[in-house]
mmCIF file of C-alpha atoms in Angstrom:
data_model
loop_
_atom_site.group_PDB
_atom_site.id
_atom_site.type_symbol
_atom_site.label_atom_id
_atom_site.label_comp_id
_atom_site.label_asym_id
_atom_site.label_seq_id
_atom_site.Cartn_x
_atom_site.Cartn_y
_atom_site.Cartn_z
ATOM 1 C CA UNK A 25 0.119 25.758 -21.434
ATOM 2 C CA UNK A 26 -1.480 23.252 -19.067
ATOM 3 C CA UNK A 27 0.536 20.181 -18.120
ATOM 4 C CA UNK A 28 -1.203 16.858 -18.744
ATOM 5 C CA UNK A 29 -0.414 14.074 -16.281
ATOM 6 C CA UNK A 30 -1.560 10.447 -16.402
ATOM 7 C CA UNK A 31 -1.549 8.204 -13.318
ATOM 8 C CA UNK A 32 -2.100 4.480 -13.875
ATOM 9 C CA UNK A 33 -3.801 2.711 -10.966
ATOM 10 C CA UNK A 34 -6.438 0.028 -11.686
ATOM 11 C CA UNK A 35 -6.454 -0.802 -7.946
ATOM 12 C CA UNK A 36 -8.018 2.600 -7.265
ATOM 13 C CA UNK A 37 -11.380 1.245 -5.955
ATOM 14 C CA UNK A 38 -9.704 -0.499 -3.003
ATOM 15 C CA UNK A 39 -8.872 2.918 -1.497
ATOM 16 C CA UNK A 40 -6.108 1.386 0.611
ATOM 17 C CA UNK A 41 -2.718 2.655 1.728
ATOM 18 C CA UNK A 42 -1.417 2.662 -1.841
ATOM 19 C CA UNK A 43 -4.271 4.919 -2.897
ATOM 20 C CA UNK A 44 -3.534 7.298 -0.039
ATOM 21 C CA UNK A 45 0.074 7.398 -1.282
ATOM 22 C CA UNK A 46 -1.163 8.058 -4.828
ATOM 23 C CA UNK A 47 -3.573 10.770 -3.676
ATOM 24 C CA UNK A 48 -0.810 12.710 -1.938
ATOM 25 C CA UNK A 49 1.403 12.307 -5.005
ATOM 26 C CA UNK A 50 -1.393 13.817 -7.100
ATOM 27 C CA UNK A 51 -1.729 16.648 -4.593
ATOM 28 C CA UNK A 52 1.994 17.314 -4.813
ATOM 29 C CA UNK A 53 1.720 17.499 -8.619
ATOM 30 C CA UNK A 54 -1.244 19.883 -8.348
ATOM 31 C CA UNK A 55 0.855 22.116 -6.090
ATOM 32 C CA UNK A 56 4.077 21.819 -8.103
ATOM 33 C CA UNK A 57 2.588 22.937 -11.433
ATOM 34 C CA UNK A 58 0.652 26.182 -11.709
ATOM 35 C CA UNK A 59 -1.584 24.744 -14.415
ATOM 36 C CA UNK A 60 -2.083 20.984 -14.544
ATOM 37 C CA UNK A 61 -4.723 18.381 -15.364
ATOM 38 C CA UNK A 62 -4.353 14.900 -13.868
ATOM 39 C CA UNK A 63 -6.138 11.782 -15.118
ATOM 40 C CA UNK A 64 -6.152 8.627 -12.990
ATOM 41 C CA UNK A 65 -6.426 5.818 -15.525
ATOM 42 C CA UNK A 66 -8.460 2.865 -14.260
ATOM 43 C CA UNK A 67 -9.677 -0.205 -16.098
ATOM 44 C CA UNK A 68 -11.661 -3.364 -15.466
ATOM 45 C CA UNK A 69 -8.679 -5.227 -14.047
ATOM 46 C CA UNK A 70 -9.522 -8.472 -12.259
ATOM 47 C CA UNK A 71 -13.178 -8.242 -13.354
ATOM 48 C CA UNK A 72 -13.819 -5.042 -11.405
ATOM 49 C CA UNK A 73 -16.818 -3.181 -12.842
ATOM 50 C CA UNK A 74 -15.563 0.351 -13.442
ATOM 51 C CA UNK A 75 -19.085 1.496 -14.352
ATOM 52 C CA UNK A 76 -20.675 0.299 -11.118
ATOM 53 C CA UNK A 77 -22.567 2.967 -9.176
ATOM 54 C CA UNK A 78 -20.401 1.944 -6.198
ATOM 55 C CA UNK A 79 -17.157 2.710 -8.005
ATOM 56 C CA UNK A 80 -15.479 5.415 -5.859
ATOM 57 C CA UNK A 81 -15.346 8.980 -7.103
ATOM 58 C CA UNK A 82 -12.617 11.549 -6.524
ATOM 59 C CA UNK A 83 -14.794 13.015 -3.760
ATOM 60 C CA UNK A 84 -14.803 9.637 -2.010
ATOM 61 C CA UNK A 85 -11.021 9.480 -2.343
ATOM 62 C CA UNK A 86 -10.774 12.955 -0.809
ATOM 63 C CA UNK A 87 -13.118 12.056 2.039
ATOM 64 C CA UNK A 88 -11.395 8.754 2.788
ATOM 65 C CA UNK A 89 -7.976 10.345 3.209
ATOM 66 C CA UNK A 90 -8.817 13.894 4.231
ATOM 67 C CA UNK A 91 -7.258 15.434 1.123
ATOM 68 C CA UNK A 92 -8.505 17.899 -1.497
ATOM 69 C CA UNK A 93 -7.787 17.151 -5.140
ATOM 70 C CA UNK A 94 -9.430 19.679 -7.451
ATOM 71 C CA UNK A 95 -7.594 19.188 -10.752
ATOM 72 C CA UNK A 96 -7.675 15.404 -10.784
ATOM 73 C CA UNK A 97 -10.312 13.179 -12.375
ATOM 74 C CA UNK A 98 -10.959 9.507 -13.174
ATOM 75 C CA UNK A 99 -10.371 8.234 -16.720
ATOM 76 C CA UNK A 100 -12.117 4.890 -17.268
ATOM 77 C CA UNK A 101 -10.891 2.424 -19.871
ATOM 78 C CA UNK A 102 -12.790 -0.700 -20.924
ATOM 79 C CA UNK A 103 -10.391 -3.494 -21.758
ATOM 80 C CA UNK A 104 -11.273 -6.913 -23.096
ATOM 81 C CA UNK A 105 -10.602 -9.636 -20.523
ATOM 82 C CA UNK A 106 -7.358 -11.252 -21.729
ATOM 83 C CA UNK A 107 -8.011 -14.848 -22.693
ATOM 84 C CA UNK A 108 -4.523 -15.333 -24.048
ATOM 85 C CA UNK A 109 -1.037 -13.885 -23.775
ATOM 86 C CA UNK A 110 -1.521 -12.099 -27.100
ATOM 87 C CA UNK A 111 -4.671 -10.359 -25.822
ATOM 88 C CA UNK A 112 -2.831 -9.417 -22.640
ATOM 89 C CA UNK A 113 -0.153 -7.652 -24.656
ATOM 90 C CA UNK A 114 -2.769 -5.965 -26.810
ATOM 91 C CA UNK A 115 -4.276 -4.440 -23.655
ATOM 92 C CA UNK A 116 -0.818 -3.432 -22.489
ATOM 93 C CA UNK A 117 -0.182 -1.716 -25.816
ATOM 94 C CA UNK A 118 -3.475 0.199 -25.592
ATOM 95 C CA UNK A 119 -2.468 1.640 -22.211
ATOM 96 C CA UNK A 120 1.033 2.481 -23.426
ATOM 97 C CA UNK A 121 -0.422 4.312 -26.403
ATOM 98 C CA UNK A 122 -2.554 6.419 -24.056
ATOM 99 C CA UNK A 123 0.539 7.422 -22.054
ATOM 100 C CA UNK A 124 2.070 8.926 -25.205
ATOM 101 C CA UNK A 125 -0.534 11.712 -25.153
ATOM 102 C CA UNK A 126 0.713 13.132 -21.828
ATOM 103 C CA UNK A 127 3.534 15.334 -20.586
ATOM 104 C CA UNK A 128 4.093 13.115 -17.550
ATOM 105 C CA UNK A 129 3.189 9.500 -16.865
ATOM 106 C CA UNK A 130 3.189 8.219 -13.281
ATOM 107 C CA UNK A 131 2.907 4.427 -13.178
ATOM 108 C CA UNK A 132 1.239 3.547 -9.879
ATOM 109 C CA UNK A 133 0.213 -0.001 -10.786
ATOM 110 C CA UNK A 134 1.517 -2.845 -8.626
ATOM 111 C CA UNK A 135 3.870 -5.179 -10.590
ATOM 112 C CA UNK A 136 3.238 -3.254 -13.789
ATOM 113 C CA UNK A 137 5.529 -3.728 -16.787
ATOM 114 C CA UNK A 138 3.931 -1.041 -18.914
ATOM 115 C CA UNK A 139 6.359 1.045 -20.927
ATOM 116 C CA UNK A 140 6.090 4.779 -20.315
ATOM 117 C CA UNK A 141 5.751 6.767 -23.533
ATOM 118 C CA UNK A 142 5.012 10.239 -22.193
ATOM 119 C CA UNK A 143 7.542 13.066 -22.422
ATOM 120 C CA UNK A 144 8.638 12.219 -18.873
ATOM 121 C CA UNK A 145 7.922 8.965 -17.040
ATOM 122 C CA UNK A 146 8.064 7.974 -13.371
ATOM 123 C CA UNK A 147 7.517 4.539 -11.879
ATOM 124 C CA UNK A 148 6.222 4.599 -8.307
ATOM 125 C CA UNK A 149 7.406 1.191 -7.212
ATOM 126 C CA UNK A 150 5.391 -0.519 -4.471
ATOM 127 C CA UNK A 151 7.215 -3.699 -5.443
ATOM 128 C CA UNK A 152 9.029 -4.433 -8.715
ATOM 129 C CA UNK A 153 7.882 -6.982 -11.272
ATOM 130 C CA UNK A 154 10.322 -9.613 -12.417
ATOM 131 C CA UNK A 155 11.778 -9.428 -15.915
ATOM 132 C CA UNK A 156 10.010 -10.657 -19.015
ATOM 133 C CA UNK A 157 10.796 -14.268 -19.908
ATOM 134 C CA UNK A 158 9.212 -16.719 -22.310
ATOM 135 C CA UNK A 159 9.055 -20.478 -22.708
ATOM 136 C CA UNK A 160 10.947 -20.947 -19.432
ATOM 137 C CA UNK A 161 14.037 -19.372 -20.940
ATOM 138 C CA UNK A 162 14.947 -16.139 -19.120
ATOM 139 C CA UNK A 163 17.007 -14.827 -22.037
ATOM 140 C CA UNK A 164 15.854 -14.554 -25.605
ATOM 141 C CA UNK A 165 15.936 -11.642 -27.995
ATOM 142 C CA UNK A 166 12.276 -10.671 -27.643
ATOM 143 C CA UNK A 167 12.312 -10.789 -23.818
ATOM 144 C CA UNK A 168 15.604 -8.891 -23.684
ATOM 145 C CA UNK A 169 14.177 -6.240 -25.997
ATOM 146 C CA UNK A 170 11.051 -5.815 -23.829
ATOM 147 C CA UNK A 171 13.160 -5.608 -20.673
ATOM 148 C CA UNK A 172 15.411 -2.989 -22.261
ATOM 149 C CA UNK A 173 12.440 -0.890 -23.379
ATOM 150 C CA UNK A 174 10.740 -1.046 -19.980
ATOM 151 C CA UNK A 175 13.847 -0.177 -17.984
ATOM 152 C CA UNK A 176 14.887 2.669 -20.254
ATOM 153 C CA UNK A 177 11.460 4.247 -20.661
ATOM 154 C CA UNK A 178 11.450 5.651 -17.113
ATOM 155 C CA UNK A 179 13.350 8.655 -15.851
ATOM 156 C CA UNK A 180 13.153 7.481 -12.223
ATOM 157 C CA UNK A 181 12.017 4.461 -10.241
ATOM 158 C CA UNK A 182 10.715 5.691 -6.875
ATOM 159 C CA UNK A 183 10.656 2.918 -4.257
ATOM 160 C CA UNK A 184 8.422 3.128 -1.196
ATOM 161 C CA UNK A 185 11.027 1.526 1.101
ATOM 162 C CA UNK A 186 14.588 0.254 1.211
ATOM 163 C CA UNK A 187 13.114 -3.258 1.121
ATOM 164 C CA UNK A 188 11.432 -2.517 -2.219
ATOM 165 C CA UNK A 189 14.505 -0.718 -3.532
ATOM 166 C CA UNK A 190 16.651 -3.774 -2.753
ATOM 167 C CA UNK A 191 14.470 -6.023 -4.894
ATOM 168 C CA UNK A 192 14.156 -3.409 -7.663
ATOM 169 C CA UNK A 193 17.919 -3.297 -7.933
ATOM 170 C CA UNK A 194 18.137 -7.108 -7.687
ATOM 171 C CA UNK A 195 15.697 -7.646 -10.569
ATOM 172 C CA UNK A 196 16.441 -4.702 -12.862
ATOM 173 C CA UNK A 197 19.821 -3.113 -12.031
ATOM 174 C CA UNK A 198 18.315 0.336 -12.486
ATOM 175 C CA UNK A 199 21.243 1.899 -10.589
ATOM 176 C CA UNK A 200 21.192 5.719 -10.624
ATOM 177 C CA UNK A 201 17.516 5.841 -11.586
ATOM 178 C CA UNK A 202 16.599 4.441 -8.163
ATOM 179 C CA UNK A 203 15.244 6.732 -5.437
ATOM 180 C CA UNK A 204 13.694 5.699 -2.115
ATOM 181 C CA UNK A 205 10.948 7.983 -0.811
ATOM 182 C CA UNK A 206 8.774 6.784 2.045
ATOM 183 C CA UNK A 207 5.030 7.256 1.472
ATOM 184 C CA UNK A 208 3.361 10.256 3.123
ATOM 185 C CA UNK A 209 1.264 9.382 6.130
ATOM 186 C CA UNK A 210 0.129 12.746 7.543
ATOM 187 C CA UNK A 211 1.021 16.390 7.950
ATOM 188 C CA UNK A 212 3.432 17.128 10.787
ATOM 189 C CA UNK A 213 0.841 19.170 12.688
ATOM 190 C CA UNK A 214 -1.673 16.304 12.595
ATOM 191 C CA UNK A 215 0.194 14.323 15.286
ATOM 192 C CA UNK A 216 -1.391 15.356 18.559
ATOM 193 C CA UNK A 217 -0.700 14.448 22.152
ATOM 194 C CA UNK A 218 -1.969 10.962 23.002
ATOM 195 C CA UNK A 219 -5.137 10.944 25.099
ATOM 196 C CA UNK A 220 -4.596 7.772 27.108
ATOM 197 C CA UNK A 221 -7.902 8.218 28.939
ATOM 198 C CA UNK A 222 -9.698 7.509 25.637
ATOM 199 C CA UNK A 223 -7.936 4.188 25.140
ATOM 200 C CA UNK A 224 -9.944 0.971 25.395
ATOM 201 C CA UNK A 225 -9.017 -2.714 25.379
ATOM 202 C CA UNK A 226 -8.988 -2.828 21.605
ATOM 203 C CA UNK A 227 -6.561 -4.582 19.290
ATOM 204 C CA UNK A 228 -6.772 -2.930 15.881
ATOM 205 C CA UNK A 229 -5.808 -4.078 12.402
ATOM 206 C CA UNK A 230 -6.145 -1.816 9.356
ATOM 207 C CA UNK A 231 -5.614 -2.873 5.743
ATOM 208 C CA UNK A 232 -7.662 -3.482 2.637
ATOM 209 C CA UNK A 233 -9.359 -6.835 2.131
ATOM 210 C CA UNK A 234 -8.119 -8.663 -0.940
ATOM 211 C CA UNK A 235 -6.959 -12.083 -2.049
ATOM 212 C CA UNK A 236 -3.502 -12.856 -3.421
ATOM 213 C CA UNK A 237 -0.319 -10.781 -3.694
ATOM 214 C CA UNK A 238 0.564 -9.167 -0.335
ATOM 215 C CA UNK A 239 -2.846 -9.678 1.249
ATOM 216 C CA UNK A 240 -3.218 -8.560 4.850
ATOM 217 C CA UNK A 241 -3.961 -11.976 6.416
ATOM 218 C CA UNK A 242 -7.062 -10.782 8.265
ATOM 219 C CA UNK A 243 -8.334 -14.370 8.227
ATOM 220 C CA UNK A 244 -5.225 -15.474 10.152
ATOM 221 C CA UNK A 245 -5.633 -12.690 12.725
ATOM 222 C CA UNK A 246 -9.249 -13.683 13.300
ATOM 223 C CA UNK A 247 -8.302 -17.367 13.724
ATOM 224 C CA UNK A 248 -5.421 -16.413 16.038
ATOM 225 C CA UNK A 249 -7.633 -14.231 18.231
ATOM 226 C CA UNK A 250 -10.337 -16.909 18.503
ATOM 227 C CA UNK A 251 -7.769 -19.617 19.293
ATOM 228 C CA UNK A 252 -6.284 -17.502 22.114
ATOM 229 C CA UNK A 253 -9.446 -15.799 23.310
ATOM 230 C CA UNK A 254 -9.147 -17.299 26.796
ATOM 231 C CA UNK A 255 -5.752 -15.559 27.119
ATOM 232 C CA UNK A 256 -7.123 -12.267 25.808
ATOM 233 C CA UNK A 257 -10.145 -11.972 28.109
ATOM 234 C CA UNK A 258 -11.692 -8.513 28.162
ATOM 235 C CA UNK A 259 -10.153 -7.496 24.825
ATOM 236 C CA UNK A 260 -11.731 -6.948 21.411
ATOM 237 C CA UNK A 261 -10.361 -7.270 17.889
ATOM 238 C CA UNK A 262 -11.404 -4.539 15.444
ATOM 239 C CA UNK A 263 -10.510 -4.968 11.761
ATOM 240 C CA UNK A 264 -10.813 -2.056 9.333
ATOM 241 C CA UNK A 265 -10.410 -2.181 5.574
ATOM 242 C CA UNK A 266 -11.697 -1.258 2.165
ATOM 243 C CA UNK A 267 -12.946 -3.908 -0.237
ATOM 244 C CA UNK A 268 -13.495 -3.600 -3.973
ATOM 245 C CA UNK A 269 -16.429 -5.058 -5.898
ATOM 246 C CA UNK A 270 -14.223 -7.952 -7.015
ATOM 247 C CA UNK A 271 -16.296 -11.105 -6.282
ATOM 248 C CA UNK A 272 -13.263 -12.996 -4.945
ATOM 249 C CA UNK A 273 -12.494 -10.267 -2.410
ATOM 250 C CA UNK A 274 -16.140 -10.015 -1.358
ATOM 251 C CA UNK A 275 -16.236 -13.782 -0.782
ATOM 252 C CA UNK A 276 -13.095 -13.484 1.381
ATOM 253 C CA UNK A 277 -14.818 -10.885 3.587
ATOM 254 C CA UNK A 278 -18.025 -12.933 3.785
ATOM 255 C CA UNK A 279 -16.103 -15.940 5.109
ATOM 256 C CA UNK A 280 -14.507 -13.769 7.803
ATOM 257 C CA UNK A 281 -17.959 -12.463 8.776
ATOM 258 C CA UNK A 282 -19.112 -16.041 9.303
ATOM 259 C CA UNK A 283 -16.094 -16.865 11.494
ATOM 260 C CA UNK A 284 -16.539 -13.970 13.905
ATOM 261 C CA UNK A 285 -20.149 -14.662 14.872
ATOM 262 C CA UNK A 286 -20.419 -14.731 18.676
ATOM 263 C CA UNK A 287 -16.923 -13.357 19.305
ATOM 264 C CA UNK A 288 -15.804 -9.818 20.310
ATOM 265 C CA UNK A 289 -14.500 -9.220 16.790
ATOM 266 C CA UNK A 290 -15.769 -6.337 14.671
ATOM 267 C CA UNK A 291 -15.363 -5.552 10.965
ATOM 268 C CA UNK A 292 -15.495 -2.061 9.442
ATOM 269 C CA UNK A 293 -15.820 -2.153 5.670
ATOM 270 C CA UNK A 294 -15.090 0.938 3.519
ATOM 271 C CA UNK A 295 -15.175 3.215 6.563
ATOM 272 C CA UNK A 296 -14.674 6.951 6.238
ATOM 273 C CA UNK A 297 -11.683 8.798 7.693
ATOM 274 C CA UNK A 298 -13.466 9.961 10.845
ATOM 275 C CA UNK A 299 -14.435 6.430 11.840
ATOM 276 C CA UNK A 300 -10.924 5.100 11.212
ATOM 277 C CA UNK A 301 -9.378 7.926 13.250
ATOM 278 C CA UNK A 302 -11.845 7.257 16.053
ATOM 279 C CA UNK A 303 -10.666 3.641 16.208
ATOM 280 C CA UNK A 304 -7.008 4.714 16.220
ATOM 281 C CA UNK A 305 -7.806 7.045 19.131
ATOM 282 C CA UNK A 306 -9.485 4.243 21.103
ATOM 283 C CA UNK A 307 -7.187 1.293 20.342
ATOM 284 C CA UNK A 308 -4.225 0.287 22.487
ATOM 285 C CA UNK A 309 -2.531 -2.345 20.288
ATOM 286 C CA UNK A 310 -2.048 -2.782 16.545
ATOM 287 C CA UNK A 311 -1.589 -6.136 14.792
ATOM 288 C CA UNK A 312 -0.171 -6.663 11.306
ATOM 289 C CA UNK A 313 0.517 -10.051 9.690
ATOM 290 C CA UNK A 314 1.184 -9.539 5.971
ATOM 291 C CA UNK A 315 3.732 -12.134 4.864
ATOM 292 C CA UNK A 316 2.897 -14.662 7.587
ATOM 293 C CA UNK A 317 3.717 -18.217 6.466
ATOM 294 C CA UNK A 318 5.304 -16.866 3.271
ATOM 295 C CA UNK A 319 8.977 -17.213 2.303
ATOM 296 C CA UNK A 320 10.540 -13.751 2.173
ATOM 297 C CA UNK A 321 13.388 -14.633 -0.188
ATOM 298 C CA UNK A 322 11.286 -16.687 -2.596
ATOM 299 C CA UNK A 323 8.180 -14.490 -2.586
ATOM 300 C CA UNK A 324 9.195 -11.002 -1.454
ATOM 301 C CA UNK A 325 6.202 -9.526 -3.285
ATOM 302 C CA UNK A 326 3.963 -11.161 -0.647
ATOM 303 C CA UNK A 327 5.478 -9.082 2.161
ATOM 304 C CA UNK A 328 4.289 -5.662 3.349
ATOM 305 C CA UNK A 329 6.396 -3.373 1.201
ATOM 306 C CA UNK A 330 6.173 -0.434 3.602
ATOM 307 C CA UNK A 331 3.311 -0.208 6.118
ATOM 308 C CA UNK A 332 1.329 3.043 6.036
ATOM 309 C CA UNK A 333 -1.276 1.838 8.529
ATOM 310 C CA UNK A 334 1.467 0.863 10.978
ATOM 311 C CA UNK A 335 2.711 4.458 10.970
ATOM 312 C CA UNK A 336 -0.861 5.773 11.279
ATOM 313 C CA UNK A 337 -1.375 3.598 14.354
ATOM 314 C CA UNK A 338 1.912 4.700 15.919
ATOM 315 C CA UNK A 339 0.996 8.347 15.474
ATOM 316 C CA UNK A 340 -2.093 7.769 17.621
ATOM 317 C CA UNK A 341 -0.214 5.924 20.352
ATOM 318 C CA UNK A 342 -1.373 2.472 19.244
ATOM 319 C CA UNK A 343 1.578 0.191 19.956
ATOM 320 C CA UNK A 344 2.461 -1.884 16.867
ATOM 321 C CA UNK A 345 3.010 -5.625 17.160
ATOM 322 C CA UNK A 346 3.845 -6.380 13.546
ATOM 323 C CA UNK A 347 5.469 -9.193 11.632
ATOM 324 C CA UNK A 348 9.257 -9.039 11.308
ATOM 325 C CA UNK A 349 9.253 -8.951 7.507
ATOM 326 C CA UNK A 350 9.350 -6.513 4.613
ATOM 327 C CA UNK A 351 9.142 -2.771 5.099
ATOM 328 C CA UNK A 352 7.813 -3.107 8.653
ATOM 329 C CA UNK A 353 11.373 -3.607 9.885
ATOM 330 C CA UNK A 354 12.254 -0.080 8.662
ATOM 331 C CA UNK A 355 9.453 1.458 10.718
ATOM 332 C CA UNK A 356 9.503 -0.318 14.082
ATOM 333 C CA UNK A 357 12.473 -0.413 16.458
ATOM 334 C CA UNK A 358 12.192 -3.546 18.562
ATOM 335 C CA UNK A 359 10.920 -2.913 22.112
ATOM 336 C CA UNK A 360 11.558 0.810 21.711
ATOM 337 C CA UNK A 361 8.541 1.977 19.709
ATOM 338 C CA UNK A 362 6.886 -1.386 19.038
ATOM 339 C CA UNK A 363 7.449 -5.103 18.579
ATOM 340 C CA UNK A 364 8.431 -7.275 15.624
ATOM 341 C CA UNK A 365 7.224 -10.881 15.842
ATOM 342 C CA UNK A 366 8.482 -13.975 14.021
ATOM 343 C CA UNK A 367 6.027 -16.627 15.203
ATOM 344 C CA UNK A 368 2.547 -17.044 16.641
ATOM 345 C CA UNK A 369 4.162 -17.651 20.022
ATOM 346 C CA UNK A 370 5.931 -14.272 19.866
ATOM 347 C CA UNK A 371 2.779 -12.482 18.709
ATOM 348 C CA UNK A 372 0.944 -13.844 21.741
ATOM 349 C CA UNK A 373 3.864 -13.196 24.101
ATOM 350 C CA UNK A 374 4.264 -9.543 23.097
ATOM 351 C CA UNK A 375 0.498 -8.972 23.175
ATOM 352 C CA UNK A 376 0.147 -10.437 26.671
ATOM 353 C CA UNK A 377 3.157 -8.453 27.902
ATOM 354 C CA UNK A 378 1.585 -5.161 26.859
ATOM 355 C CA UNK A 379 -1.856 -6.168 28.132
ATOM 356 C CA UNK A 380 -0.463 -6.893 31.577
ATOM 357 C CA UNK A 381 1.882 -3.901 31.799
ATOM 358 C CA UNK A 382 0.088 -0.640 31.052
ATOM 359 C CA UNK A 383 3.030 1.484 32.206
ATOM 360 C CA UNK A 384 5.333 -0.132 29.642
ATOM 361 C CA UNK A 385 2.667 0.061 26.953
ATOM 362 C CA UNK A 386 2.171 3.798 27.468
ATOM 363 C CA UNK A 387 5.926 4.469 27.438
ATOM 364 C CA UNK A 388 6.282 2.606 24.137
ATOM 365 C CA UNK A 389 3.200 4.398 22.787
ATOM 366 C CA UNK A 390 4.872 7.761 23.376
ATOM 367 C CA UNK A 391 7.992 6.576 21.545
ATOM 368 C CA UNK A 392 5.834 5.262 18.692
ATOM 369 C CA UNK A 393 4.170 8.652 18.291
ATOM 370 C CA UNK A 394 7.557 10.371 18.075
ATOM 371 C CA UNK A 395 8.811 7.830 15.526
ATOM 372 C CA UNK A 396 5.764 8.417 13.311
ATOM 373 C CA UNK A 397 6.857 12.018 12.684
ATOM 374 C CA UNK A 398 9.633 10.690 10.429
ATOM 375 C CA UNK A 399 7.017 9.853 7.770
ATOM 376 C CA UNK A 400 5.408 13.212 7.079
ATOM 377 C CA UNK A 401 3.755 14.658 3.997
ATOM 378 C CA UNK A 402 6.211 17.564 4.139
ATOM 379 C CA UNK A 403 9.211 15.221 3.830
ATOM 380 C CA UNK A 404 7.484 13.368 0.976
ATOM 381 C CA UNK A 405 6.900 16.628 -0.908
ATOM 382 C CA UNK A 406 10.466 17.779 -0.322
ATOM 383 C CA UNK A 407 11.914 14.558 -1.753
ATOM 384 C CA UNK A 408 9.561 14.623 -4.742
ATOM 385 C CA UNK A 409 10.484 18.227 -5.464
ATOM 386 C CA UNK A 410 14.126 17.203 -5.823
ATOM 387 C CA UNK A 411 13.113 14.802 -8.613
ATOM 388 C CA UNK A 412 10.684 17.123 -10.375
ATOM 389 C CA UNK A 413 13.198 19.978 -10.395
ATOM 390 C CA UNK A 414 15.462 17.936 -12.684
ATOM 391 C CA UNK A 415 12.812 16.237 -14.850
#
């Protein structure tokens, strides 16, 4: 009898690093079960039009990440925009009822507090939500009951980094249900020798364009580059990212487009895999700023929870100069395979150091490529298999 699997991810149309992670998880499930049908449940979260002709298909997901899902499809759910807390919980209940029809529910929604009601339930934790609380009182019977039901409905909570796992444990005390599995970035045989002769004076940043939560701070990087352009003569800034049809996100991109007029700054919106790989091949340096000017201890959800694009860059010999926050610190070893910066002054200092010293940059690039092999699809599958074997 065919296994029925539901994956919840209303952020699907962004086709960012989280969606690459989800796609490989779906591929693992397709390989693990001989006979399986997977539905990716999406809904009109944040006013996204799920019926738009631009809403990405499974084929677009496959093309974006170079993967082949053949037993996975999109399941679209129209939900009424919640005008009140009661309506919000009605929507939540509708989704939870849908999960009850499946053998396995994989919750891939950022900060979700949906209760899993399938036969088996997994929570892929990009960052944990905080507990339910009402009327400014963290403990009351109804909130405690909801927290108990949420925590106990899942067989495992799978964190994407030790950083995320720390906060999951801090908020929920999920103890033995916690597992840390780094997201899959590429197959081991996809890391090739670096072709330094192809490298150009390009600083690259890759990450989806969106407002709020752990947004990628592309606007800051653009401002920083323009402010220091006289110190970065002969270099270009290339920014790659997907954007949904959310009006707020589109407005964010439009403002960046206005800023970069007349400067050697280039945007690539919703690019396919071949174009992104071409930029990785050509770039020398990689910038990442998620969490800049945010307080890590007060707002950990605003940090980069892992950093898939950082690993992608490293695999292509693009030296990472990334913010010293969140999951990035688990990827980059300071001055060995990249740099971790704490201030604008350090970001500029490290960038100028690598610009002026090509021998050092190439040595670090080689180390970065070796480090990237620690985040393979094969390792991801192996760790997932350990969980599925006991489900």
